[in-house]
PDB file of C-alpha atoms in Angstrom:
ATOM      1  CA  MET A   1      11.125  18.834 179.659  1.00 80.00           C
ATOM      2  CA  THR A   2      12.951  17.013 182.438  1.00 95.00           C
ATOM      3  CA  PHE A   3      10.976  16.734 185.652  1.00 98.00           C
ATOM      4  CA  ASN A   4      12.731  17.187 188.983  1.00 98.00           C
ATOM      5  CA  ILE A   5      11.446  14.654 191.503  1.00 98.00           C
ATOM      6  CA  ILE A   6      12.609  14.933 195.110  1.00 98.00           C
ATOM      7  CA  ILE A   7      12.223  12.120 197.634  1.00 98.00           C
ATOM      8  CA  THR A   8      12.126  13.986 200.923  1.00 98.00           C
ATOM      9  CA  ASP A   9      12.786  10.988 203.176  1.00 97.00           C
ATOM     10  CA  TYR A  10      12.624   7.201 203.080  1.00 97.00           C
ATOM     11  CA  THR A  11      13.700   4.158 205.073  1.00 94.00           C
ATOM     12  CA  TYR A  12      14.120   1.586 202.308  1.00 95.00           C
ATOM     13  CA  PRO A  13      17.406  -0.088 201.304  1.00 94.00           C
ATOM     14  CA  ASP A  14      17.380   1.529 197.861  1.00 96.00           C
ATOM     15  CA  LEU A  15      15.180   3.367 195.374  1.00 97.00           C
ATOM     16  CA  LYS A  16      15.247   0.848 192.518  1.00 97.00           C
ATOM     17  CA  ILE A  17      11.477   0.408 192.391  1.00 98.00           C
ATOM     18  CA  GLU A  18      10.822   4.149 192.311  1.00 98.00           C
ATOM     19  CA  ARG A  19      13.491   4.812 189.701  1.00 97.00           C
ATOM     20  CA  ASN A  20      12.188   2.008 187.504  1.00 97.00           C
ATOM     21  CA  VAL A  21       8.646   3.410 187.519  1.00 97.00           C
ATOM     22  CA  LEU A  22       9.821   6.993 186.979  1.00 97.00           C
ATOM     23  CA  SER A  23      12.069   5.977 184.077  1.00 96.00           C
ATOM     24  CA  THR A  24       8.879   6.011 181.996  1.00 94.00           C
ATOM     25  CA  ILE A  25       8.971   9.825 182.097  1.00 96.00           C
ATOM     26  CA  ASP A  26      11.876  12.210 181.537  1.00 93.00           C
ATOM     27  CA  ALA A  27      12.836  12.823 185.163  1.00 96.00           C
ATOM     28  CA  THR A  28      15.688  13.123 187.600  1.00 97.00           C
ATOM     29  CA  VAL A  29      15.154  11.511 190.995  1.00 98.00           C
ATOM     30  CA  THR A  30      17.006  12.848 194.030  1.00 98.00           C
ATOM     31  CA  ALA A  31      16.732  11.809 197.672  1.00 98.00           C
ATOM     32  CA  ILE A  32      17.552  14.541 200.197  1.00 97.00           C
ATOM     33  CA  ASP A  33      16.891  12.798 203.541  1.00 94.00           C
ATOM     34  CA  ALA A  34      15.157  15.838 205.032  1.00 97.00           C
ATOM     35  CA  THR A  35      13.994  15.948 208.639  1.00 96.00           C
ATOM     36  CA  THR A  36      12.169  19.306 208.602  1.00 97.00           C
ATOM     37  CA  SER A  37      10.047  21.304 206.171  1.00 97.00           C
ATOM     38  CA  ALA A  38      12.750  23.995 206.193  1.00 97.00           C
ATOM     39  CA  GLU A  39      15.211  21.506 204.713  1.00 98.00           C
ATOM     40  CA  ILE A  40      12.738  20.719 201.953  1.00 98.00           C
ATOM     41  CA  VAL A  41      12.437  24.418 201.149  1.00 97.00           C
ATOM     42  CA  GLU A  42      16.215  24.763 201.087  1.00 97.00           C
ATOM     43  CA  ARG A  43      17.058  21.663 199.074  1.00 97.00           C
ATOM     44  CA  ALA A  44      14.053  21.084 196.796  1.00 97.00           C
ATOM     45  CA  THR A  45      13.556  24.547 195.300  1.00 95.00           C
ATOM     46  CA  ASP A  46      12.993  23.363 191.722  1.00 96.00           C
ATOM     47  CA  ALA A  47      10.981  20.253 192.540  1.00 98.00           C
ATOM     48  CA  ASP A  48       8.081  19.347 190.269  1.00 98.00           C
ATOM     49  CA  ALA A  49       7.104  16.516 192.607  1.00 98.00           C
ATOM     50  CA  LEU A  50       7.767  15.395 196.158  1.00 98.00           C
ATOM     51  CA  ILE A  51       7.669  11.812 197.323  1.00 98.00           C
ATOM     52  CA  ASN A  52       7.288  11.855 201.080  1.00 98.00           C
ATOM     53  CA  GLN A  53       7.334   9.438 203.985  1.00 96.00           C
ATOM     54  CA  GLN A  54       7.269  11.190 207.374  1.00 94.00           C
ATOM     55  CA  VAL A  55       8.806  14.665 207.319  1.00 97.00           C
ATOM     56  CA  PRO A  56       6.141  17.419 207.631  1.00 97.00           C
ATOM     57  CA  ILE A  57       5.158  19.315 204.500  1.00 98.00           C
ATOM     58  CA  ASP A  58       3.633  22.623 205.544  1.00 97.00           C
ATOM     59  CA  GLU A  59       2.464  25.833 203.905  1.00 97.00           C
ATOM     60  CA  ASN A  60       6.033  27.181 203.760  1.00 97.00           C
ATOM     61  CA  VAL A  61       6.924  24.359 201.380  1.00 98.00           C
ATOM     62  CA  PHE A  62       4.015  25.128 199.076  1.00 98.00           C
ATOM     63  CA  GLU A  63       4.838  28.844 199.146  1.00 97.00           C
ATOM     64  CA  ALA A  64       8.487  28.281 198.254  1.00 98.00           C
ATOM     65  CA  LEU A  65       8.300  25.516 195.647  1.00 98.00           C
ATOM     66  CA  SER A  66       6.770  27.343 192.695  1.00 96.00           C
ATOM     67  CA  ASN A  67       7.131  24.414 190.265  1.00 97.00           C
ATOM     68  CA  LEU A  68       5.566  21.838 192.572  1.00 98.00           C
ATOM     69  CA  ARG A  69       2.629  19.922 191.107  1.00 98.00           C
ATOM     70  CA  VAL A  70       2.225  16.832 193.250  1.00 98.00           C
ATOM     71  CA  VAL A  71       3.038  15.405 196.687  1.00 98.00           C
ATOM     72  CA  ALA A  72       2.849  11.615 196.818  1.00 98.00           C
ATOM     73  CA  ARG A  73       2.905   9.955 200.234  1.00 98.00           C
ATOM     74  CA  TYR A  74       4.353   6.569 200.995  1.00 97.00           C
ATOM     75  CA  GLY A  75       1.299   5.300 202.870  1.00 94.00           C
ATOM     76  CA  VAL A  76      -2.332   5.900 203.745  1.00 91.00           C
ATOM     77  CA  GLY A  77      -2.321   8.774 206.228  1.00 88.00           C
ATOM     78  CA  VAL A  78      -1.678  12.343 205.132  1.00 93.00           C
ATOM     79  CA  ASP A  79      -1.715  13.999 208.546  1.00 91.00           C
ATOM     80  CA  ASN A  80       1.855  15.285 208.022  1.00 95.00           C
ATOM     81  CA  VAL A  81       0.792  17.242 204.913  1.00 97.00           C
ATOM     82  CA  ASP A  82      -1.038  20.577 205.122  1.00 97.00           C
ATOM     83  CA  LEU A  83      -3.881  19.622 202.796  1.00 96.00           C
ATOM     84  CA  SER A  84      -5.568  23.026 202.889  1.00 96.00           C
ATOM     85  CA  ALA A  85      -2.368  24.766 201.796  1.00 97.00           C
ATOM     86  CA  ALA A  86      -1.746  22.199 199.073  1.00 98.00           C
ATOM     87  CA  THR A  87      -5.268  22.659 197.736  1.00 97.00           C
ATOM     88  CA  GLU A  88      -5.015  26.453 197.755  1.00 96.00           C
ATOM     89  CA  HIS A  89      -1.718  26.300 195.877  1.00 97.00           C
ATOM     90  CA  GLY A  90      -3.125  24.003 193.206  1.00 97.00           C
ATOM     91  CA  ILE A  91      -1.013  21.025 194.252  1.00 98.00           C
ATOM     92  CA  THR A  92      -2.296  17.465 194.071  1.00 98.00           C
ATOM     93  CA  VAL A  93      -1.776  15.240 197.106  1.00 98.00           C
ATOM     94  CA  ALA A  94      -1.894  11.494 196.492  1.00 98.00           C
ATOM     95  CA  ASN A  95      -1.589   8.473 198.754  1.00 97.00           C
ATOM     96  CA  VAL A  96      -1.787   4.670 198.575  1.00 96.00           C
ATOM     97  CA  PRO A  97      -4.792   3.642 200.670  1.00 92.00           C
ATOM     98  CA  SER A  98      -5.123  -0.051 199.863  1.00 90.00           C
ATOM     99  CA  TYR A  99      -1.637  -1.514 199.830  1.00 95.00           C
ATOM    100  CA  CYS A 100      -1.672  -3.042 203.343  1.00 97.00           C
ATOM    101  CA  GLU A 101      -5.255  -3.962 204.192  1.00 97.00           C
ATOM    102  CA  GLU A 102      -4.241  -7.608 204.523  1.00 97.00           C
ATOM    103  CA  GLU A 103      -1.206  -6.831 206.667  1.00 98.00           C
ATOM    104  CA  VAL A 104      -2.784  -4.341 209.092  1.00 98.00           C
ATOM    105  CA  SER A 105      -5.871  -6.465 209.684  1.00 98.00           C
ATOM    106  CA  THR A 106      -3.653  -9.492 210.341  1.00 98.00           C
ATOM    107  CA  HIS A 107      -1.394  -7.510 212.689  1.00 98.00           C
ATOM    108  CA  ALA A 108      -4.376  -6.196 214.648  1.00 98.00           C
ATOM    109  CA  LEU A 109      -5.536  -9.774 215.115  1.00 98.00           C
ATOM    110  CA  ALA A 110      -2.007 -10.849 216.082  1.00 98.00           C
ATOM    111  CA  LEU A 111      -1.812  -8.137 218.758  1.00 98.00           C
ATOM    112  CA  LEU A 112      -5.263  -9.024 220.065  1.00 98.00           C
ATOM    113  CA  LEU A 113      -4.285 -12.681 220.439  1.00 98.00           C
ATOM    114  CA  ALA A 114      -0.863 -11.874 221.883  1.00 98.00           C
ATOM    115  CA  VAL A 115      -2.416  -9.700 224.589  1.00 98.00           C
ATOM    116  CA  THR A 116      -5.371 -11.911 225.449  1.00 97.00           C
ATOM    117  CA  ARG A 117      -3.194 -15.055 225.584  1.00 98.00           C
ATOM    118  CA  ASN A 118      -0.253 -13.339 227.344  1.00 97.00           C
ATOM    119  CA  VAL A 119       2.068 -14.680 224.646  1.00 97.00           C
ATOM    120  CA  VAL A 120       4.930 -12.264 225.304  1.00 96.00           C
ATOM    121  CA  SER A 121       4.947 -12.831 229.061  1.00 95.00           C
ATOM    122  CA  TYR A 122       5.024 -16.582 228.572  1.00 97.00           C
ATOM    123  CA  ASP A 123       7.816 -16.288 226.002  1.00 97.00           C
ATOM    124  CA  GLU A 124       9.948 -14.198 228.374  1.00 96.00           C
ATOM    125  CA  HIS A 125       9.212 -16.602 231.229  1.00 97.00           C
ATOM    126  CA  VAL A 126      10.242 -19.696 229.254  1.00 98.00           C
ATOM    127  CA  GLY A 127      13.308 -17.904 227.868  1.00 98.00           C
ATOM    128  CA  ALA A 128      14.412 -17.190 231.429  1.00 98.00           C
ATOM    129  CA  GLY A 129      14.159 -20.874 232.318  1.00 98.00           C
ATOM    130  CA  GLY A 130      10.653 -20.911 233.747  1.00 98.00           C
ATOM    131  CA  TRP A 131       7.835 -23.370 233.140  1.00 98.00           C
ATOM    132  CA  ASP A 132       4.757 -22.201 235.032  1.00 98.00           C
ATOM    133  CA  TRP A 133       1.347 -21.571 233.451  1.00 97.00           C
ATOM    134  CA  LYS A 134       0.328 -19.402 236.379  1.00 97.00           C
ATOM    135  CA  VAL A 135       2.674 -16.519 235.448  1.00 95.00           C
ATOM    136  CA  GLY A 136       0.220 -15.511 232.729  1.00 95.00           C
ATOM    137  CA  ALA A 137      -2.938 -15.951 234.749  1.00 94.00           C
ATOM    138  CA  PRO A 138      -5.700 -14.996 234.556  1.00 94.00           C
ATOM    139  CA  ILE A 139      -6.531 -15.761 230.925  1.00 96.00           C
ATOM    140  CA  HIS A 140     -10.145 -15.900 229.791  1.00 95.00           C
ATOM    141  CA  ARG A 141     -11.698 -17.619 226.801  1.00 96.00           C
ATOM    142  CA  LEU A 142     -12.042 -15.365 223.744  1.00 96.00           C
ATOM    143  CA  GLU A 143     -15.027 -17.234 222.345  1.00 97.00           C
ATOM    144  CA  GLY A 144     -18.312 -15.484 222.999  1.00 97.00           C
ATOM    145  CA  LYS A 145     -16.699 -12.121 223.804  1.00 98.00           C
ATOM    146  CA  THR A 146     -17.408  -8.787 222.106  1.00 98.00           C
ATOM    147  CA  LEU A 147     -15.000  -6.967 219.785  1.00 98.00           C
ATOM    148  CA  GLY A 148     -15.523  -3.278 219.097  1.00 98.00           C
ATOM    149  CA  LEU A 149     -14.112  -1.692 215.949  1.00 99.00           C
ATOM    150  CA  VAL A 150     -13.492   2.047 215.966  1.00 98.00           C
ATOM    151  CA  ALA A 151     -14.091   2.975 212.296  1.00 98.00           C
ATOM    152  CA  PHE A 152     -15.248   0.398 209.782  1.00 98.00           C
ATOM    153  CA  GLY A 153     -13.366   0.966 206.549  1.00 97.00           C
ATOM    154  CA  ALA A 154     -11.512  -1.594 204.458  1.00 96.00           C
ATOM    155  CA  ILE A 155      -9.043  -2.717 207.147  1.00 97.00           C
ATOM    156  CA  PRO A 156     -11.538  -3.402 209.953  1.00 98.00           C
ATOM    157  CA  GLN A 157     -13.827  -5.029 207.386  1.00 98.00           C
ATOM    158  CA  ALA A 158     -10.954  -7.377 206.509  1.00 98.00           C
ATOM    159  CA  LEU A 159     -10.374  -8.007 210.215  1.00 98.00           C
ATOM    160  CA  ARG A 160     -14.057  -8.813 210.614  1.00 98.00           C
ATOM    161  CA  GLN A 161     -13.767 -11.498 207.926  1.00 98.00           C
ATOM    162  CA  LYS A 162     -10.659 -13.035 209.497  1.00 98.00           C
ATOM    163  CA  ILE A 163     -12.159 -13.244 212.953  1.00 97.00           C
ATOM    164  CA  ARG A 164     -15.429 -14.956 211.979  1.00 97.00           C
ATOM    165  CA  GLY A 165     -14.243 -18.318 213.255  1.00 95.00           C
ATOM    166  CA  PHE A 166     -13.695 -16.958 216.769  1.00 97.00           C
ATOM    167  CA  ASP A 167     -17.439 -16.687 217.457  1.00 96.00           C
ATOM    168  CA  LEU A 168     -17.296 -13.074 218.624  1.00 98.00           C
ATOM    169  CA  GLU A 169     -20.017 -10.463 218.711  1.00 98.00           C
ATOM    170  CA  ILE A 170     -18.806  -7.557 216.555  1.00 98.00           C
ATOM    171  CA  LEU A 171     -19.687  -3.911 217.163  1.00 98.00           C
ATOM    172  CA  ALA A 172     -18.491  -0.955 215.117  1.00 98.00           C
ATOM    173  CA  TYR A 173     -18.545   2.809 215.439  1.00 98.00           C
ATOM    174  CA  ASP A 174     -18.315   4.851 212.252  1.00 98.00           C
ATOM    175  CA  GLU A 175     -20.346   7.993 211.627  1.00 96.00           C
ATOM    176  CA  TYR A 176     -19.479   8.146 207.923  1.00 96.00           C
ATOM    177  CA  LEU A 177     -20.930   4.852 206.680  1.00 97.00           C
ATOM    178  CA  SER A 178     -24.483   3.864 205.843  1.00 96.00           C
ATOM    179  CA  THR A 179     -26.356   1.228 207.801  1.00 97.00           C
ATOM    180  CA  ASP A 180     -26.194  -1.083 204.783  1.00 98.00           C
ATOM    181  CA  VAL A 181     -22.419  -1.466 205.184  1.00 98.00           C
ATOM    182  CA  PHE A 182     -22.725  -2.724 208.749  1.00 98.00           C
ATOM    183  CA  GLU A 183     -25.565  -5.066 207.870  1.00 98.00           C
ATOM    184  CA  ALA A 184     -23.628  -6.527 204.936  1.00 98.00           C
ATOM    185  CA  HIS A 185     -20.830  -7.563 207.303  1.00 98.00           C
ATOM    186  CA  ASP A 186     -23.097  -8.746 210.115  1.00 97.00           C
ATOM    187  CA  VAL A 187     -21.827  -6.011 212.422  1.00 98.00           C
ATOM    188  CA  GLU A 188     -23.889  -4.010 214.904  1.00 98.00           C
ATOM    189  CA  GLN A 189     -23.582  -0.247 214.483  1.00 98.00           C
ATOM    190  CA  VAL A 190     -23.266   1.552 217.822  1.00 98.00           C
ATOM    191  CA  SER A 191     -22.147   4.864 219.250  1.00 98.00           C
ATOM    192  CA  PHE A 192     -18.596   5.334 220.474  1.00 98.00           C
ATOM    193  CA  TRP A 193     -19.586   5.256 224.131  1.00 98.00           C
ATOM    194  CA  GLU A 194     -21.791   2.197 223.754  1.00 98.00           C
ATOM    195  CA  LEU A 195     -18.907   0.432 222.027  1.00 98.00           C
ATOM    196  CA  LEU A 196     -16.599   1.178 224.950  1.00 98.00           C
ATOM    197  CA  GLU A 197     -19.136   0.006 227.507  1.00 98.00           C
ATOM    198  CA  ARG A 198     -19.946  -3.297 225.773  1.00 98.00           C
ATOM    199  CA  SER A 199     -16.629  -4.407 224.288  1.00 98.00           C
ATOM    200  CA  ASP A 200     -14.188  -6.928 225.731  1.00 98.00           C
ATOM    201  CA  ALA A 201     -11.637  -5.801 223.141  1.00 98.00           C
ATOM    202  CA  VAL A 202     -11.431  -2.572 221.140  1.00 99.00           C
ATOM    203  CA  SER A 203      -9.463  -2.275 217.897  1.00 99.00           C
ATOM    204  CA  VAL A 204      -8.736   1.238 216.575  1.00 98.00           C
ATOM    205  CA  HIS A 205      -8.778   1.871 212.814  1.00 98.00           C
ATOM    206  CA  ALA A 206      -9.763   5.550 212.536  1.00 97.00           C
ATOM    207  CA  PRO A 207      -7.740   8.177 210.677  1.00 93.00           C
ATOM    208  CA  LEU A 208      -6.054  10.922 212.672  1.00 93.00           C
ATOM    209  CA  THR A 209      -8.176  14.080 212.573  1.00 92.00           C
ATOM    210  CA  GLU A 210      -8.988  16.903 214.968  1.00 94.00           C
ATOM    211  CA  GLU A 211     -11.953  14.822 216.130  1.00 96.00           C
ATOM    212  CA  THR A 212      -9.977  11.630 216.749  1.00 97.00           C
ATOM    213  CA  GLU A 213      -6.840  13.086 218.353  1.00 97.00           C
ATOM    214  CA  ASN A 214      -6.748  11.836 221.971  1.00 98.00           C
ATOM    215  CA  LEU A 215     -10.090  10.113 221.379  1.00 98.00           C
ATOM    216  CA  PHE A 216      -8.932   7.541 223.900  1.00 98.00           C
ATOM    217  CA  ASP A 217      -8.329   9.669 226.968  1.00 98.00           C
ATOM    218  CA  ARG A 218      -8.896   9.068 230.678  1.00 98.00           C
ATOM    219  CA  LYS A 219     -12.650   9.416 230.248  1.00 98.00           C
ATOM    220  CA  ALA A 220     -12.700   6.813 227.483  1.00 98.00           C
ATOM    221  CA  PHE A 221     -10.639   4.304 229.472  1.00 98.00           C
ATOM    222  CA  ALA A 222     -12.863   4.835 232.497  1.00 98.00           C
ATOM    223  CA  ALA A 223     -15.835   3.849 230.322  1.00 98.00           C
ATOM    224  CA  MET A 224     -14.233   0.576 229.239  1.00 98.00           C
ATOM    225  CA  ARG A 225     -14.554  -2.738 231.029  1.00 98.00           C
ATOM    226  CA  SER A 226     -11.765  -3.578 233.462  1.00 98.00           C
ATOM    227  CA  SER A 227     -11.305  -6.854 231.557  1.00 97.00           C
ATOM    228  CA  ALA A 228     -11.060  -5.141 228.159  1.00 98.00           C
ATOM    229  CA  VAL A 229      -7.974  -4.744 225.967  1.00 98.00           C
ATOM    230  CA  LEU A 230      -7.151  -2.016 223.457  1.00 99.00           C
ATOM    231  CA  VAL A 231      -5.435  -2.581 220.103  1.00 99.00           C
ATOM    232  CA  ASN A 232      -4.167   0.379 218.059  1.00 98.00           C
ATOM    233  CA  THR A 233      -2.780  -0.094 214.549  1.00 98.00           C
ATOM    234  CA  ALA A 234      -4.112   3.251 213.274  1.00 97.00           C
ATOM    235  CA  ARG A 235      -2.346   6.416 214.432  1.00 96.00           C
ATOM    236  CA  GLY A 236      -0.530   7.024 217.711  1.00 97.00           C
ATOM    237  CA  PRO A 237      -2.080  10.382 218.688  1.00 97.00           C
ATOM    238  CA  ILE A 238      -5.553   8.853 218.686  1.00 98.00           C
ATOM    239  CA  VAL A 239      -4.602   7.355 222.054  1.00 98.00           C
ATOM    240  CA  ASP A 240      -3.384   9.448 224.990  1.00 98.00           C
ATOM    241  CA  GLU A 241      -0.290   7.393 225.820  1.00 98.00           C
ATOM    242  CA  GLN A 242      -0.035   8.462 229.452  1.00 97.00           C
ATOM    243  CA  ALA A 243      -3.732   7.892 230.033  1.00 98.00           C
ATOM    244  CA  LEU A 244      -3.399   4.407 228.553  1.00 98.00           C
ATOM    245  CA  ALA A 245      -0.419   3.581 230.770  1.00 98.00           C
ATOM    246  CA  GLU A 246      -2.315   4.734 233.849  1.00 98.00           C
ATOM    247  CA  ALA A 247      -5.416   2.790 232.831  1.00 98.00           C
ATOM    248  CA  VAL A 248      -3.446  -0.444 232.492  1.00 98.00           C
ATOM    249  CA  ARG A 249      -1.379   0.183 235.629  1.00 98.00           C
ATOM    250  CA  ASP A 250      -4.496   0.983 237.702  1.00 98.00           C
ATOM    251  CA  GLY A 251      -6.511  -1.933 236.337  1.00 97.00           C
ATOM    252  CA  GLU A 252      -9.058   0.217 234.512  1.00 98.00           C
ATOM    253  CA  ILE A 253      -8.421  -1.986 231.474  1.00 98.00           C
ATOM    254  CA  ALA A 254      -6.639  -5.330 231.237  1.00 98.00           C
ATOM    255  CA  GLY A 255      -3.997  -4.594 228.611  1.00 98.00           C
ATOM    256  CA  ALA A 256      -3.127  -3.246 225.169  1.00 98.00           C
ATOM    257  CA  GLY A 257      -1.447  -4.064 221.882  1.00 98.00           C
ATOM    258  CA  ILE A 258       0.158  -0.943 220.419  1.00 98.00           C
ATOM    259  CA  ASP A 259       1.815  -0.581 217.008  1.00 98.00           C
ATOM    260  CA  VAL A 260       1.738   3.218 216.722  1.00 98.00           C
ATOM    261  CA  PHE A 261       2.844   5.995 219.086  1.00 98.00           C
ATOM    262  CA  PRO A 262       2.267   9.761 219.345  1.00 96.00           C
ATOM    263  CA  ASN A 263       5.998  10.315 218.811  1.00 94.00           C
ATOM    264  CA  GLU A 264       7.933   7.858 216.669  1.00 92.00           C
ATOM    265  CA  PRO A 265      10.272   6.385 217.496  1.00 92.00           C
ATOM    266  CA  PRO A 266       9.079   6.676 221.094  1.00 95.00           C
ATOM    267  CA  SER A 267      11.589   7.502 223.804  1.00 88.00           C
ATOM    268  CA  ASN A 268      11.155   6.031 227.284  1.00 87.00           C
ATOM    269  CA  SER A 269       7.471   5.352 226.747  1.00 95.00           C
ATOM    270  CA  SER A 270       5.530   4.691 229.924  1.00 94.00           C
ATOM    271  CA  LEU A 271       4.063   1.652 228.172  1.00 97.00           C
ATOM    272  CA  PHE A 272       7.332  -0.248 227.839  1.00 96.00           C
ATOM    273  CA  ASP A 273       7.522  -1.515 231.402  1.00 93.00           C
ATOM    274  CA  LEU A 274       3.963  -2.815 231.566  1.00 96.00           C
ATOM    275  CA  ASP A 275       3.624  -6.601 231.336  1.00 92.00           C
ATOM    276  CA  LYS A 276       0.105  -6.341 229.943  1.00 95.00           C
ATOM    277  CA  VAL A 277       1.124  -4.150 226.994  1.00 98.00           C
ATOM    278  CA  VAL A 278       2.600  -5.566 223.778  1.00 98.00           C
ATOM    279  CA  CYS A 279       4.399  -3.024 221.580  1.00 98.00           C
ATOM    280  CA  THR A 280       5.581  -3.274 217.973  1.00 98.00           C
ATOM    281  CA  PRO A 281       7.466  -0.583 215.977  1.00 97.00           C
ATOM    282  CA  HIS A 282       4.788   0.661 213.529  1.00 96.00           C
ATOM    283  CA  VAL A 283       5.080  -2.477 211.402  1.00 97.00           C
ATOM    284  CA  ALA A 284       1.419  -3.444 210.914  1.00 98.00           C
ATOM    285  CA  TRP A 285       1.674  -2.297 207.293  1.00 96.00           C
ATOM    286  CA  TYR A 286       4.700  -4.432 206.469  1.00 97.00           C
ATOM    287  CA  SER A 287       5.174  -7.483 204.309  1.00 98.00           C
ATOM    288  CA  GLU A 288       7.568  -7.786 201.394  1.00 97.00           C
ATOM    289  CA  GLU A 289       4.575  -7.747 199.066  1.00 98.00           C
ATOM    290  CA  SER A 290       2.968  -4.655 200.603  1.00 98.00           C
ATOM    291  CA  LEU A 291       6.288  -2.811 200.598  1.00 97.00           C
ATOM    292  CA  THR A 292       6.771  -3.398 196.892  1.00 98.00           C
ATOM    293  CA  GLU A 293       3.196  -2.350 196.134  1.00 98.00           C
ATOM    294  CA  LEU A 294       3.510   0.803 198.240  1.00 98.00           C
ATOM    295  CA  ARG A 295       6.667   2.015 196.568  1.00 98.00           C
ATOM    296  CA  ARG A 296       5.457   1.199 193.065  1.00 98.00           C
ATOM    297  CA  LYS A 297       2.080   2.905 193.475  1.00 98.00           C
ATOM    298  CA  THR A 298       3.611   5.975 195.126  1.00 98.00           C
ATOM    299  CA  ALA A 299       5.925   6.454 192.147  1.00 98.00           C
ATOM    300  CA  GLU A 300       3.067   5.768 189.736  1.00 98.00           C
ATOM    301  CA  ASN A 301       1.046   8.536 191.388  1.00 98.00           C
ATOM    302  CA  VAL A 302       3.835  10.982 190.590  1.00 98.00           C
ATOM    303  CA  ALA A 303       4.321   9.765 187.023  1.00 98.00           C
ATOM    304  CA  ARG A 304       0.616   9.984 186.254  1.00 98.00           C
ATOM    305  CA  VAL A 305       0.222  13.548 187.566  1.00 98.00           C
ATOM    306  CA  LEU A 306       3.311  14.811 185.756  1.00 98.00           C
ATOM    307  CA  LYS A 307       1.964  13.293 182.524  1.00 97.00           C
ATOM    308  CA  GLY A 308      -1.300  15.173 183.028  1.00 96.00           C
ATOM    309  CA  ASP A 309      -3.369  12.249 184.278  1.00 97.00           C
ATOM    310  CA  ASP A 310      -5.150  11.662 187.568  1.00 96.00           C
ATOM    311  CA  PRO A 311      -3.177   9.816 190.261  1.00 97.00           C
ATOM    312  CA  ILE A 312      -4.224   6.325 191.310  1.00 95.00           C
ATOM    313  CA  ASN A 313      -5.674   7.888 194.440  1.00 96.00           C
ATOM    314  CA  ARG A 314      -6.252  11.604 194.882  1.00 97.00           C
ATOM    315  CA  VAL A 315      -6.602  12.997 198.408  1.00 96.00           C
ATOM    316  CA  ASN A 316      -7.589  16.568 197.481  1.00 96.00           C
ATOM    317  CA  THR A 317      -8.994  18.581 194.606  1.00 92.00           C
ATOM    318  CA  PRO A 318      -6.600  21.461 193.975  1.00 90.00           C
ATOM    319  CA  VAL A 319      -7.880  24.959 193.295  1.00 80.00           C
ATOM    320  CA  ALA A 320      -7.338  25.790 189.634  1.00 69.00           C
ATOM    321  CA  ASP A 321      -4.875  28.513 188.774  1.00 56.00           C
TER     322      ASP A 321
END
């Protein structure tokens, strides 16, 4: 039997890594560059597997693709996949949760330092011929400050290790972990609102769920210190973009480092013109090493399921036929 594997969308230069992994099974691999779920339905009718990056995969896809056995996501988040529908239709959803822990934790730290040290403003100033330390003032010492981590999974735990030498007090909010986890990393477990009130910097690492969407709204920013900065390398919709822009503009918080946006790519974001906000184009995950690992493990997830094995990482437990 020849398996029909459809890559719904991707942004890589080629598919050599995926094809190499999938050559271990009898399969054809086709990329369709879809932008909507309707295009997937139209062009992937006989698919046994979907490899997916960003395009939404909704219940209509699962209804239409009768041969489908597995959806493998390039990445950690699966908020673009209707997990309930996949489960009801007996379809395995797999992701790659650990490929970029090093990269995202490093990028969060890079954004924190860039914002607190006004690196971008100074760079623009020097590039324009200036040479005045006062254009970035005021800057305050990071040592002795408090960093709050929203969620405390693998990535913020890695960030906690990297930032030990900065002599910061570390707080974390995560309702799904035991006290032992916080104690093992020398982190104080607090509520969300206590974290906002006490932190000089807040780094967001939560998944996007109904509970976390717009978690950082006007009320949340009002609870933060006026000297605090926000870093988001998690998911864009966790932060209300307009509320963040207003909070920075009005001095409710001091600045932000943002790698993810509610709509990507963003168009005319209200954050772009703010000197105290540093933006990057959803690249916290990226290094050449993480990219190779991501693509290889995504393809391996598909190969394993089609051979009757469990994927490297299963997101759901499908309902048996």
